[in-house]
Structures are given as structure tokens and as C-alpha cells.
mmCIF file of C-alpha atoms in Angstrom:
data_model
loop_
_atom_site.group_PDB
_atom_site.id
_atom_site.type_symbol
_atom_site.label_atom_id
_atom_site.label_comp_id
_atom_site.label_asym_id
_atom_site.label_seq_id
_atom_site.Cartn_x
_atom_site.Cartn_y
_atom_site.Cartn_z
ATOM 1 C CA UNK A 295 -84.562 1.938 -9.597
ATOM 2 C CA UNK A 296 -83.248 2.401 -6.076
ATOM 3 C CA UNK A 297 -82.507 5.914 -4.944
ATOM 4 C CA UNK A 298 -78.869 6.866 -4.194
ATOM 5 C CA UNK A 299 -79.671 7.132 -0.484
ATOM 6 C CA UNK A 300 -81.052 3.571 -0.389
ATOM 7 C CA UNK A 301 -78.005 2.305 -2.272
ATOM 8 C CA UNK A 302 -75.684 3.983 0.243
ATOM 9 C CA UNK A 303 -77.627 2.435 3.148
ATOM 10 C CA UNK A 304 -77.429 -1.021 1.531
ATOM 11 C CA UNK A 305 -73.688 -0.631 0.996
ATOM 12 C CA UNK A 306 -73.207 0.416 4.639
ATOM 13 C CA UNK A 307 -75.319 -2.476 5.897
ATOM 14 C CA UNK A 308 -73.316 -4.883 3.763
ATOM 15 C CA UNK A 309 -70.044 -3.422 5.035
ATOM 16 C CA UNK A 310 -71.121 -3.706 8.663
ATOM 17 C CA UNK A 311 -72.293 -7.262 8.122
ATOM 18 C CA UNK A 312 -69.022 -8.118 6.367
ATOM 19 C CA UNK A 313 -67.063 -6.743 9.311
ATOM 20 C CA UNK A 314 -69.041 -8.659 11.956
ATOM 21 C CA UNK A 315 -67.560 -12.121 11.425
ATOM 22 C CA UNK A 316 -64.057 -10.700 11.407
ATOM 23 C CA UNK A 317 -64.863 -8.860 14.623
ATOM 24 C CA UNK A 318 -66.124 -12.076 16.226
ATOM 25 C CA UNK A 319 -62.778 -13.752 15.512
ATOM 26 C CA UNK A 320 -60.915 -10.541 16.361
ATOM 27 C CA UNK A 321 -58.958 -10.497 13.077
ATOM 28 C CA UNK A 322 -58.433 -7.990 10.282
ATOM 29 C CA UNK A 323 -60.422 -8.311 7.089
ATOM 30 C CA UNK A 324 -57.125 -9.051 5.316
ATOM 31 C CA UNK A 325 -56.321 -11.873 7.748
ATOM 32 C CA UNK A 326 -54.680 -14.931 6.249
ATOM 33 C CA UNK A 327 -56.054 -18.445 6.512
ATOM 34 C CA UNK A 328 -53.474 -19.117 9.213
ATOM 35 C CA UNK A 329 -54.580 -16.045 11.193
ATOM 36 C CA UNK A 330 -58.217 -17.177 11.038
ATOM 37 C CA UNK A 331 -57.301 -20.696 12.105
ATOM 38 C CA UNK A 332 -55.194 -19.413 15.017
ATOM 39 C CA UNK A 333 -57.979 -17.064 16.146
ATOM 40 C CA UNK A 334 -60.547 -19.853 16.086
ATOM 41 C CA UNK A 335 -58.245 -22.172 18.013
ATOM 42 C CA UNK A 336 -57.730 -19.591 20.743
ATOM 43 C CA UNK A 337 -61.319 -18.372 21.067
ATOM 44 C CA UNK A 338 -63.091 -21.717 20.702
ATOM 45 C CA UNK A 339 -61.125 -23.135 23.630
ATOM 46 C CA UNK A 340 -61.695 -19.981 25.671
ATOM 47 C CA UNK A 341 -65.494 -20.022 25.251
ATOM 48 C CA UNK A 342 -66.158 -23.767 25.071
ATOM 49 C CA UNK A 343 -69.132 -24.386 27.406
ATOM 50 C CA UNK A 344 -67.377 -27.323 29.071
ATOM 51 C CA UNK A 345 -64.625 -24.993 30.327
ATOM 52 C CA UNK A 346 -66.287 -21.572 30.432
ATOM 53 C CA UNK A 347 -69.306 -21.391 32.724
ATOM 54 C CA UNK A 348 -70.256 -17.788 31.898
ATOM 55 C CA UNK A 349 -73.951 -17.531 30.868
ATOM 56 C CA UNK A 350 -73.098 -16.117 27.437
ATOM 57 C CA UNK A 351 -70.164 -18.463 26.720
ATOM 58 C CA UNK A 352 -72.232 -20.918 24.667
ATOM 59 C CA UNK A 353 -73.664 -18.161 22.448
ATOM 60 C CA UNK A 354 -70.155 -16.834 21.827
ATOM 61 C CA UNK A 355 -68.944 -20.358 21.093
ATOM 62 C CA UNK A 356 -71.689 -20.751 18.457
ATOM 63 C CA UNK A 357 -70.866 -17.359 16.882
ATOM 64 C CA UNK A 358 -67.157 -18.202 16.790
ATOM 65 C CA UNK A 359 -67.862 -21.513 15.055
ATOM 66 C CA UNK A 360 -70.065 -19.786 12.481
ATOM 67 C CA UNK A 361 -67.441 -17.115 11.792
ATOM 68 C CA UNK A 362 -64.723 -19.723 11.348
ATOM 69 C CA UNK A 363 -66.916 -21.930 9.151
ATOM 70 C CA UNK A 364 -67.490 -19.004 6.753
ATOM 71 C CA UNK A 365 -64.086 -17.321 6.800
ATOM 72 C CA UNK A 366 -62.110 -20.551 6.464
ATOM 73 C CA UNK A 367 -63.991 -21.389 3.238
ATOM 74 C CA UNK A 368 -62.519 -19.288 0.358
ATOM 75 C CA UNK A 369 -65.792 -19.305 -1.629
ATOM 76 C CA UNK A 370 -68.006 -18.371 1.304
ATOM 77 C CA UNK A 371 -65.548 -15.749 2.475
ATOM 78 C CA UNK A 372 -65.502 -14.088 -0.956
ATOM 79 C CA UNK A 373 -69.304 -14.023 -1.099
ATOM 80 C CA UNK A 374 -69.483 -12.701 2.446
ATOM 81 C CA UNK A 375 -66.953 -9.932 1.736
ATOM 82 C CA UNK A 376 -68.848 -8.802 -1.344
ATOM 83 C CA UNK A 377 -72.481 -9.292 -0.375
ATOM 84 C CA UNK A 378 -72.562 -9.714 3.393
ATOM 85 C CA UNK A 379 -74.731 -12.084 5.381
ATOM 86 C CA UNK A 380 -77.693 -11.842 3.010
ATOM 87 C CA UNK A 381 -75.576 -12.837 0.030
ATOM 88 C CA UNK A 382 -74.189 -15.725 2.033
ATOM 89 C CA UNK A 383 -77.679 -16.932 2.947
ATOM 90 C CA UNK A 384 -78.673 -16.825 -0.728
ATOM 91 C CA UNK A 385 -75.591 -18.866 -1.619
ATOM 92 C CA UNK A 386 -76.264 -21.455 1.097
ATOM 93 C CA UNK A 387 -79.926 -21.681 0.053
ATOM 94 C CA UNK A 388 -81.219 -22.497 3.521
ATOM 95 C CA UNK A 389 -78.766 -25.361 4.055
ATOM 96 C CA UNK A 390 -78.446 -26.676 7.597
ATOM 97 C CA UNK A 391 -75.639 -24.935 9.505
ATOM 98 C CA UNK A 392 -72.884 -27.191 10.888
ATOM 99 C CA UNK A 393 -73.078 -28.073 14.564
ATOM 100 C CA UNK A 394 -70.542 -25.828 16.371
ATOM 101 C CA UNK A 395 -69.364 -28.798 18.450
ATOM 102 C CA UNK A 396 -68.779 -30.795 15.255
ATOM 103 C CA UNK A 397 -66.730 -27.887 13.918
ATOM 104 C CA UNK A 398 -64.697 -27.909 17.150
ATOM 105 C CA UNK A 399 -64.136 -31.683 17.027
ATOM 106 C CA UNK A 400 -63.223 -31.560 13.364
ATOM 107 C CA UNK A 401 -60.760 -28.730 13.933
ATOM 108 C CA UNK A 402 -58.887 -30.340 16.818
ATOM 109 C CA UNK A 403 -59.000 -33.808 15.317
ATOM 110 C CA UNK A 404 -58.547 -32.830 11.690
ATOM 111 C CA UNK A 405 -55.627 -33.380 9.363
ATOM 112 C CA UNK A 406 -54.783 -29.692 9.107
ATOM 113 C CA UNK A 407 -53.106 -29.899 12.516
ATOM 114 C CA UNK A 408 -50.471 -32.187 11.042
ATOM 115 C CA UNK A 409 -49.964 -29.944 8.020
ATOM 116 C CA UNK A 410 -49.306 -26.854 10.109
ATOM 117 C CA UNK A 411 -45.897 -26.337 11.641
ATOM 118 C CA UNK A 412 -46.040 -26.257 15.427
ATOM 119 C CA UNK A 413 -43.774 -24.160 17.552
ATOM 120 C CA UNK A 414 -41.740 -25.510 20.473
ATOM 121 C CA UNK A 415 -43.445 -26.508 23.702
ATOM 122 C CA UNK A 416 -42.035 -25.619 27.111
ATOM 123 C CA UNK A 417 -41.692 -27.979 30.076
ATOM 124 C CA UNK A 418 -41.419 -26.605 33.626
ATOM 125 C CA UNK A 419 -40.931 -28.470 36.900
ATOM 126 C CA UNK A 420 -43.595 -27.012 39.195
ATOM 127 C CA UNK A 421 -43.411 -27.618 42.956
ATOM 128 C CA UNK A 422 -46.492 -27.407 45.176
ATOM 129 C CA UNK A 423 -46.992 -28.164 48.841
ATOM 130 C CA UNK A 424 -48.027 -31.647 49.882
ATOM 131 C CA UNK A 425 -51.035 -30.078 51.599
ATOM 132 C CA UNK A 426 -52.230 -28.718 48.237
ATOM 133 C CA UNK A 427 -51.886 -32.148 46.647
ATOM 134 C CA UNK A 428 -53.754 -33.710 49.590
ATOM 135 C CA UNK A 429 -56.777 -31.412 49.563
ATOM 136 C CA UNK A 430 -56.609 -29.874 46.061
ATOM 137 C CA UNK A 431 -55.942 -26.238 45.197
ATOM 138 C CA UNK A 432 -56.047 -23.567 42.494
ATOM 139 C CA UNK A 433 -52.615 -21.978 42.164
ATOM 140 C CA UNK A 434 -52.087 -18.807 40.133
ATOM 141 C CA UNK A 435 -48.785 -18.418 38.299
ATOM 142 C CA UNK A 436 -47.238 -16.315 35.534
ATOM 143 C CA UNK A 437 -45.240 -17.173 32.423
ATOM 144 C CA UNK A 438 -43.149 -14.801 30.339
ATOM 145 C CA UNK A 439 -43.529 -15.528 26.657
ATOM 146 C CA UNK A 440 -43.732 -13.905 23.234
ATOM 147 C CA UNK A 441 -47.080 -13.224 21.605
ATOM 148 C CA UNK A 442 -48.151 -11.805 18.264
ATOM 149 C CA UNK A 443 -48.063 -8.020 18.288
ATOM 150 C CA UNK A 444 -51.615 -6.836 18.984
ATOM 151 C CA UNK A 445 -51.076 -3.765 16.786
ATOM 152 C CA UNK A 446 -50.078 -5.517 13.543
ATOM 153 C CA UNK A 447 -51.293 -9.038 14.516
ATOM 154 C CA UNK A 448 -48.013 -10.557 13.442
ATOM 155 C CA UNK A 449 -47.686 -8.898 10.047
ATOM 156 C CA UNK A 450 -44.865 -6.586 11.111
ATOM 157 C CA UNK A 451 -46.418 -3.718 9.146
ATOM 158 C CA UNK A 452 -47.670 -0.378 10.427
ATOM 159 C CA UNK A 453 -50.984 -0.941 8.619
ATOM 160 C CA UNK A 454 -52.566 -3.272 6.091
ATOM 161 C CA UNK A 455 -51.814 -0.687 3.417
ATOM 162 C CA UNK A 456 -48.096 -1.032 4.091
ATOM 163 C CA UNK A 457 -48.073 -4.671 2.951
ATOM 164 C CA UNK A 458 -47.430 -4.972 -0.778
ATOM 165 C CA UNK A 459 -47.006 -7.824 -3.191
ATOM 166 C CA UNK A 460 -43.343 -8.334 -3.928
ATOM 167 C CA UNK A 461 -42.512 -6.997 -7.401
ATOM 168 C CA UNK A 462 -39.462 -9.223 -7.649
ATOM 169 C CA UNK A 463 -41.476 -12.450 -7.673
ATOM 170 C CA UNK A 464 -45.019 -11.135 -8.158
ATOM 171 C CA UNK A 465 -46.030 -12.665 -4.848
ATOM 172 C CA UNK A 466 -44.845 -16.179 -5.680
ATOM 173 C CA UNK A 467 -41.977 -16.115 -3.195
ATOM 174 C CA UNK A 468 -39.660 -17.701 -5.765
ATOM 175 C CA UNK A 469 -37.878 -16.575 -8.906
ATOM 176 C CA UNK A 470 -36.932 -18.443 -12.036
ATOM 177 C CA UNK A 471 -33.260 -18.021 -12.783
ATOM 178 C CA UNK A 472 -31.883 -18.802 -16.242
ATOM 179 C CA UNK A 473 -28.397 -20.290 -16.347
ATOM 180 C CA UNK A 474 -26.306 -21.065 -19.414
ATOM 181 C CA UNK A 475 -25.095 -24.660 -19.484
ATOM 182 C CA UNK A 476 -23.507 -24.722 -22.917
ATOM 183 C CA UNK A 477 -23.308 -22.081 -25.596
ATOM 184 C CA UNK A 478 -26.825 -21.611 -26.787
ATOM 185 C CA UNK A 479 -28.258 -23.950 -24.130
ATOM 186 C CA UNK A 480 -29.933 -22.612 -20.970
ATOM 187 C CA UNK A 481 -31.563 -24.182 -17.947
ATOM 188 C CA UNK A 482 -34.037 -22.637 -15.535
ATOM 189 C CA UNK A 483 -33.942 -23.174 -11.793
ATOM 190 C CA UNK A 484 -36.261 -21.967 -9.055
ATOM 191 C CA UNK A 485 -34.745 -20.024 -6.158
ATOM 192 C CA UNK A 486 -36.186 -18.197 -3.164
ATOM 193 C CA UNK A 487 -36.862 -14.556 -3.897
ATOM 194 C CA UNK A 488 -34.132 -12.451 -2.287
ATOM 195 C CA UNK A 489 -36.340 -9.354 -2.136
ATOM 196 C CA UNK A 490 -39.065 -10.802 0.108
ATOM 197 C CA UNK A 491 -37.196 -13.864 1.487
ATOM 198 C CA UNK A 492 -39.816 -16.149 0.003
ATOM 199 C CA UNK A 493 -42.817 -14.514 1.673
ATOM 200 C CA UNK A 494 -44.274 -12.965 -1.475
ATOM 201 C CA UNK A 495 -44.953 -9.746 0.443
ATOM 202 C CA UNK A 496 -42.839 -6.748 1.321
ATOM 203 C CA UNK A 497 -43.438 -4.203 4.063
ATOM 204 C CA UNK A 498 -43.019 -0.540 3.222
ATOM 205 C CA UNK A 499 -43.408 0.742 6.794
ATOM 206 C CA UNK A 500 -42.755 -1.426 9.858
ATOM 207 C CA UNK A 501 -45.048 -1.599 12.871
ATOM 208 C CA UNK A 502 -44.039 1.032 15.474
ATOM 209 C CA UNK A 503 -45.214 -1.189 18.333
ATOM 210 C CA UNK A 504 -42.983 -4.215 17.638
ATOM 211 C CA UNK A 505 -40.511 -2.509 15.273
ATOM 212 C CA UNK A 506 -41.354 -5.090 12.645
ATOM 213 C CA UNK A 507 -40.434 -8.097 14.811
ATOM 214 C CA UNK A 508 -44.078 -9.274 14.667
ATOM 215 C CA UNK A 509 -44.007 -10.476 18.291
ATOM 216 C CA UNK A 510 -43.694 -8.741 21.661
ATOM 217 C CA UNK A 511 -42.816 -9.804 25.206
ATOM 218 C CA UNK A 512 -45.802 -10.628 27.376
ATOM 219 C CA UNK A 513 -46.479 -11.901 30.899
ATOM 220 C CA UNK A 514 -49.422 -14.290 30.877
ATOM 221 C CA UNK A 515 -51.419 -15.302 33.970
ATOM 222 C CA UNK A 516 -52.683 -18.852 34.430
ATOM 223 C CA UNK A 517 -54.271 -21.034 37.102
ATOM 224 C CA UNK A 518 -53.079 -24.554 37.859
ATOM 225 C CA UNK A 519 -55.875 -26.827 39.047
ATOM 226 C CA UNK A 520 -54.277 -29.284 41.485
ATOM 227 C CA UNK A 521 -56.539 -32.322 41.848
ATOM 228 C CA UNK A 522 -56.426 -34.192 45.210
ATOM 229 C CA UNK A 523 -54.014 -37.114 45.019
ATOM 230 C CA UNK A 524 -52.297 -35.861 41.854
ATOM 231 C CA UNK A 525 -49.357 -38.243 41.175
ATOM 232 C CA UNK A 526 -45.766 -37.082 41.503
ATOM 233 C CA UNK A 527 -44.538 -35.888 38.114
ATOM 234 C CA UNK A 528 -48.046 -35.554 36.701
ATOM 235 C CA UNK A 529 -48.008 -33.304 33.624
ATOM 236 C CA UNK A 530 -50.652 -30.603 33.160
ATOM 237 C CA UNK A 531 -50.835 -29.275 29.593
ATOM 238 C CA UNK A 532 -51.932 -25.765 28.615
ATOM 239 C CA UNK A 533 -52.517 -26.258 24.902
ATOM 240 C CA UNK A 534 -51.272 -23.612 22.492
ATOM 241 C CA UNK A 535 -49.954 -21.314 25.234
ATOM 242 C CA UNK A 536 -46.228 -21.347 24.396
ATOM 243 C CA UNK A 537 -44.403 -18.676 22.365
ATOM 244 C CA UNK A 538 -46.393 -17.372 19.414
ATOM 245 C CA UNK A 539 -45.109 -16.608 15.938
ATOM 246 C CA UNK A 540 -46.696 -15.859 12.555
ATOM 247 C CA UNK A 541 -44.639 -18.778 11.206
ATOM 248 C CA UNK A 542 -46.131 -21.497 13.382
ATOM 249 C CA UNK A 543 -48.978 -22.508 15.639
ATOM 250 C CA UNK A 544 -47.997 -22.054 19.256
ATOM 251 C CA UNK A 545 -46.798 -25.123 21.116
ATOM 252 C CA UNK A 546 -47.925 -26.136 24.595
ATOM 253 C CA UNK A 547 -46.952 -25.077 28.097
ATOM 254 C CA UNK A 548 -46.424 -28.222 30.171
ATOM 255 C CA UNK A 549 -46.143 -28.188 33.969
ATOM 256 C CA UNK A 550 -44.670 -31.259 35.651
ATOM 257 C CA UNK A 551 -46.130 -31.157 39.147
ATOM 258 C CA UNK A 552 -44.116 -32.375 42.142
ATOM 259 C CA UNK A 553 -44.461 -31.953 45.895
ATOM 260 C CA UNK A 554 -41.999 -29.757 47.803
ATOM 261 C CA UNK A 555 -39.566 -31.690 49.966
ATOM 262 C CA UNK A 556 -39.581 -30.296 53.515
ATOM 263 C CA UNK A 557 -37.146 -31.820 55.995
ATOM 264 C CA UNK A 558 -38.804 -33.292 59.057
ATOM 265 C CA UNK A 559 -42.283 -33.000 57.601
ATOM 266 C CA UNK A 560 -44.738 -35.242 55.812
ATOM 267 C CA UNK A 561 -43.527 -37.590 53.101
ATOM 268 C CA UNK A 562 -45.456 -39.360 50.411
ATOM 269 C CA UNK A 563 -45.133 -42.500 48.317
ATOM 270 C CA UNK A 564 -48.049 -42.910 45.907
ATOM 271 C CA UNK A 565 -51.165 -43.109 48.131
ATOM 272 C CA UNK A 566 -49.220 -43.670 51.368
ATOM 273 C CA UNK A 567 -48.256 -40.879 53.767
ATOM 274 C CA UNK A 568 -45.367 -41.041 56.253
ATOM 275 C CA UNK A 569 -44.902 -39.126 59.509
ATOM 276 C CA UNK A 570 -42.133 -39.286 62.108
ATOM 277 C CA UNK A 571 -43.333 -38.863 65.692
ATOM 278 C CA UNK A 572 -41.017 -38.302 68.666
ATOM 279 C CA UNK A 573 -42.038 -39.497 72.152
ATOM 280 C CA UNK A 574 -40.405 -39.410 75.565
ATOM 281 C CA UNK A 575 -39.096 -42.484 77.365
ATOM 282 C CA UNK A 576 -42.056 -42.361 79.737
ATOM 283 C CA UNK A 577 -44.489 -42.493 76.804
ATOM 284 C CA UNK A 578 -42.480 -45.271 75.189
ATOM 285 C CA UNK A 579 -42.756 -47.362 78.343
ATOM 286 C CA UNK A 580 -46.173 -46.440 79.692
ATOM 287 C CA UNK A 581 -48.163 -45.715 76.521
ATOM 288 C CA UNK A 582 -49.923 -42.503 75.490
ATOM 289 C CA UNK A 583 -52.744 -40.822 73.594
ATOM 290 C CA UNK A 584 -51.885 -38.044 71.126
ATOM 291 C CA UNK A 585 -53.329 -36.025 68.256
ATOM 292 C CA UNK A 586 -51.444 -35.434 64.989
ATOM 293 C CA UNK A 587 -52.512 -32.444 62.905
ATOM 294 C CA UNK A 588 -53.048 -33.724 59.358
ATOM 295 C CA UNK A 589 -52.258 -31.877 56.120
ATOM 296 C CA UNK A 590 -55.716 -30.311 55.926
ATOM 297 C CA UNK A 591 -55.844 -29.417 59.631
ATOM 298 C CA UNK A 592 -57.983 -32.269 60.972
ATOM 299 C CA UNK A 593 -56.721 -34.266 63.962
ATOM 300 C CA UNK A 594 -55.679 -37.911 63.817
ATOM 301 C CA UNK A 595 -55.799 -39.613 67.215
ATOM 302 C CA UNK A 596 -53.022 -42.117 67.941
ATOM 303 C CA UNK A 597 -53.078 -44.429 70.958
ATOM 304 C CA UNK A 598 -50.380 -46.750 72.298
ATOM 305 C CA UNK A 599 -51.142 -48.921 75.340
ATOM 306 C CA UNK A 600 -47.975 -50.954 75.674
ATOM 307 C CA UNK A 601 -44.247 -50.420 75.138
ATOM 308 C CA UNK A 602 -43.247 -48.608 71.952
ATOM 309 C CA UNK A 603 -39.820 -49.561 70.631
ATOM 310 C CA UNK A 604 -37.667 -46.978 68.775
ATOM 311 C CA UNK A 605 -38.317 -47.325 65.046
ATOM 312 C CA UNK A 606 -41.709 -48.954 65.522
ATOM 313 C CA UNK A 607 -44.148 -48.140 62.698
ATOM 314 C CA UNK A 608 -47.856 -47.764 63.399
ATOM 315 C CA UNK A 609 -50.327 -48.000 60.500
ATOM 316 C CA UNK A 610 -53.464 -45.842 60.496
ATOM 317 C CA UNK A 611 -55.861 -47.042 57.809
ATOM 318 C CA UNK A 612 -57.554 -44.530 55.512
ATOM 319 C CA UNK A 613 -55.498 -41.510 56.588
ATOM 320 C CA UNK A 614 -53.127 -41.463 53.621
ATOM 321 C CA UNK A 615 -53.224 -39.601 50.305
ATOM 322 C CA UNK A 616 -56.492 -39.526 48.306
ATOM 323 C CA UNK A 617 -56.588 -41.773 45.261
ATOM 324 C CA UNK A 618 -56.217 -39.652 42.113
ATOM 325 C CA UNK A 619 -59.615 -39.375 40.464
ATOM 326 C CA UNK A 620 -61.463 -40.691 43.531
ATOM 327 C CA UNK A 621 -60.840 -38.402 46.490
ATOM 328 C CA UNK A 622 -63.239 -40.381 48.710
ATOM 329 C CA UNK A 623 -60.777 -43.305 48.794
ATOM 330 C CA UNK A 624 -57.494 -42.804 50.658
ATOM 331 C CA UNK A 625 -54.351 -44.793 51.290
ATOM 332 C CA UNK A 626 -52.785 -45.408 54.707
ATOM 333 C CA UNK A 627 -50.738 -43.313 57.122
ATOM 334 C CA UNK A 628 -47.483 -44.791 58.465
ATOM 335 C CA UNK A 629 -46.173 -43.312 61.739
ATOM 336 C CA UNK A 630 -42.573 -44.071 62.682
ATOM 337 C CA UNK A 631 -41.650 -43.472 66.346
ATOM 338 C CA UNK A 632 -38.415 -42.042 67.697
ATOM 339 C CA UNK A 633 -37.761 -42.225 71.461
ATOM 340 C CA UNK A 634 -36.026 -39.240 73.060
ATOM 341 C CA UNK A 635 -33.904 -39.957 76.143
ATOM 342 C CA UNK A 636 -33.389 -37.329 78.868
ATOM 343 C CA UNK A 637 -30.161 -35.301 78.680
ATOM 344 C CA UNK A 638 -29.355 -35.973 82.347
ATOM 345 C CA UNK A 639 -30.723 -38.020 85.241
ATOM 346 C CA UNK A 640 -31.327 -36.385 88.637
ATOM 347 C CA UNK A 641 -30.505 -38.294 91.865
ATOM 348 C CA UNK A 642 -34.194 -38.681 92.631
ATOM 349 C CA UNK A 643 -34.893 -40.034 89.143
ATOM 350 C CA UNK A 644 -31.934 -42.411 89.420
ATOM 351 C CA UNK A 645 -33.276 -43.757 92.728
ATOM 352 C CA UNK A 646 -36.723 -44.399 91.266
ATOM 353 C CA UNK A 647 -35.321 -46.022 88.120
ATOM 354 C CA UNK A 648 -33.132 -48.251 90.247
ATOM 355 C CA UNK A 649 -36.137 -49.329 92.278
ATOM 356 C CA UNK A 650 -38.117 -49.997 89.114
ATOM 357 C CA UNK A 651 -35.514 -51.890 87.101
ATOM 358 C CA UNK A 652 -33.570 -53.744 89.806
ATOM 359 C CA UNK A 653 -35.123 -56.375 92.073
ATOM 360 C CA UNK A 654 -34.466 -56.154 95.901
ATOM 361 C CA UNK A 655 -31.302 -57.865 97.156
ATOM 362 C CA UNK A 656 -31.805 -61.367 98.449
ATOM 363 C CA UNK A 657 -31.592 -61.787 102.291
ATOM 364 C CA UNK A 658 -29.568 -64.631 103.859
ATOM 365 C CA UNK A 659 -30.037 -66.140 107.363
ATOM 366 C CA UNK A 660 -26.907 -66.104 109.460
ATOM 367 C CA UNK A 661 -25.696 -69.429 110.784
#
């Protein structure tokens, strides 16, 4: 026989072990299947080694997969709650644990996604500078949205003890109503329980943090990764980051990226860049050498030896926009020239222009 002290220690150890998996997923022990699924979805993406480069991210990812694998299985969860990790090991009998990456793939490719109602996604037009699209950038931004209350985790109750099974429907969410059709003949119909609105649960005391609304306002911070050469209108999706609700899985936040239009500046069409360059009449006639400061600050040398007509377009190969997905390959730069005439002509300038543009008068011998 075990002594009372040993029994107490074993009970405490079991309790701690039973609480660990819930702690890993950051959910209450009374969490619903939907809560567990939502927690896994959020945390598995956060700590996936392909996205999170922290040294301990992979270990957390493995722990999260293990917690979800146990708590999403009703039988395993029951054994775990009653007997802890040791009881679970005895039940599994040394069976091989699922690969955490297989669990991740199964979750995001599984049929349960189609069975679960998804909330609305949001689409935002997001303007960035052409320079950022040319060289790439990380742009921080904020979104105001609604998230599950962190106090009640979307239950709307002050505590787990304030959630009770509805006595009107015994937790079924529906009631059977008997209606008389003819004298002595009755029919039964099923209607939504009016006491719990079909939820099967009633709340005795509402959460003081969200006043029972289950969600609260929140400002979330994100980073947009702008890849060099990103196409106009390219959509970047932040999965599951839209408004949260206990009634659905959060939709997506979608950013449609476009370049800011700045008058008199650089323009873009796919992988081509366009620049308007003004030159004086002397440069148009005599030629010139100039430097244009590109979007990332490097200089592009342009040279014209002969006459440059107004509206002439010069093509500079390889100085356009990077090809999306292959920043080492670039399109072309098209430079359109505008010729600026002087506002007034001085007498000296007029004399020189006359000499340049008009041939000397012919001389005639007198008879």
C-alpha cells in the first residue's frame, strides 16, 4: 500500500502533467475542440521552422504538434486528463509518434478546414514607393481588428465555473415541442432552445473584461515583405489574421500591393522603367554626358553625341525593374527627352545664332 504522502505526490505530478499540454497550446483545460484547433493553427504557423528562425522554434513546433495530437483526440485527451503523460504512454504502448510536419500538413490540407465556418477576409489596397519595389523592403504596418478576449478566451464568462449546461435543453441546444394537430393527435417538432439560443450552455456571470461580448478591440502589428520586382496588384496573404470570433475560424488579411504614383517621377510598366529628362537647347544640339540617380541611389550614365529631338526616347538595357523572383535579371530603362528653350534671347545671343543658322549673303560684281 502506498502512503498518503506518496499518493498526494502522484496526484500532484499527474495534475501538473495534465496541465502541461494545455499550457503548451495556451488554452484552458475546459477548452473546446474548436479552441484547441484554433490554438494549434495560430501557434504552429508562428513557430514553424521555415518561418521562425529562433533556435528553439523547432522544439516548440514539435511540442505544439504533440499537444494538438493528444488534445484533439477525445480518447487520448480523456486518458491524459485522468492519468497524465504516464497513463497516455501506457495507452499508446510505445507506438511511434506522428511526425510534427505530417500533423501540420494534415491540418492545413485536411477536410476539417471545409467543415469549419470561416470568418470574412479583409482586402486592403496598400501603396508602397517604387524604390521599395525596386530594391525590396520590410514595411511595418498596423491593423485594427477584433480578437478573442484573452481573459475568457471567447467564452464570455467570468470563469469556467460560470458556464453551466442549459437546463432548458439539457445541453442539446434544441427542444422538442409537442403540438396538437387533431383532438387526441400530437406531433413533435424540434426548435432552437430559447434559453441558451442553441448553444447548450448558459453563462451565470459575464466576463468583466469584454462584458460578455467574447471579443475585444485590438491593434495588431505586422511586417510586409516587399520582394524586388513585385508585380502591380500583387496580393500578399496573412492567413487567419482577420477578425476573430468563437463562432468561426478567422479569415485572412489580404494586402494588394501597388506603387505610389508621384507626378514627374519614375514610372513603371511591368519590368520596364520610364524617366523623363529635360535638357537645354545647347545640349539638344551639341550632345552631353549626364548621370541619372536611380531608385536605389546608383548612377546611370547617359551620353548623347548628336542632336536630340524633343520626345526622343533612349533605351538603356538592364536598368529597368528586377524580374519578380529573379532579382539578378532586370528589364530596360526608357528615357524620354524634353528640350527647354530659353525664356528670352539677348542681343549677343541673337547675333551668334544668326551667324550659326544663316549663311553669309552672296556678293555680286558690279558691271
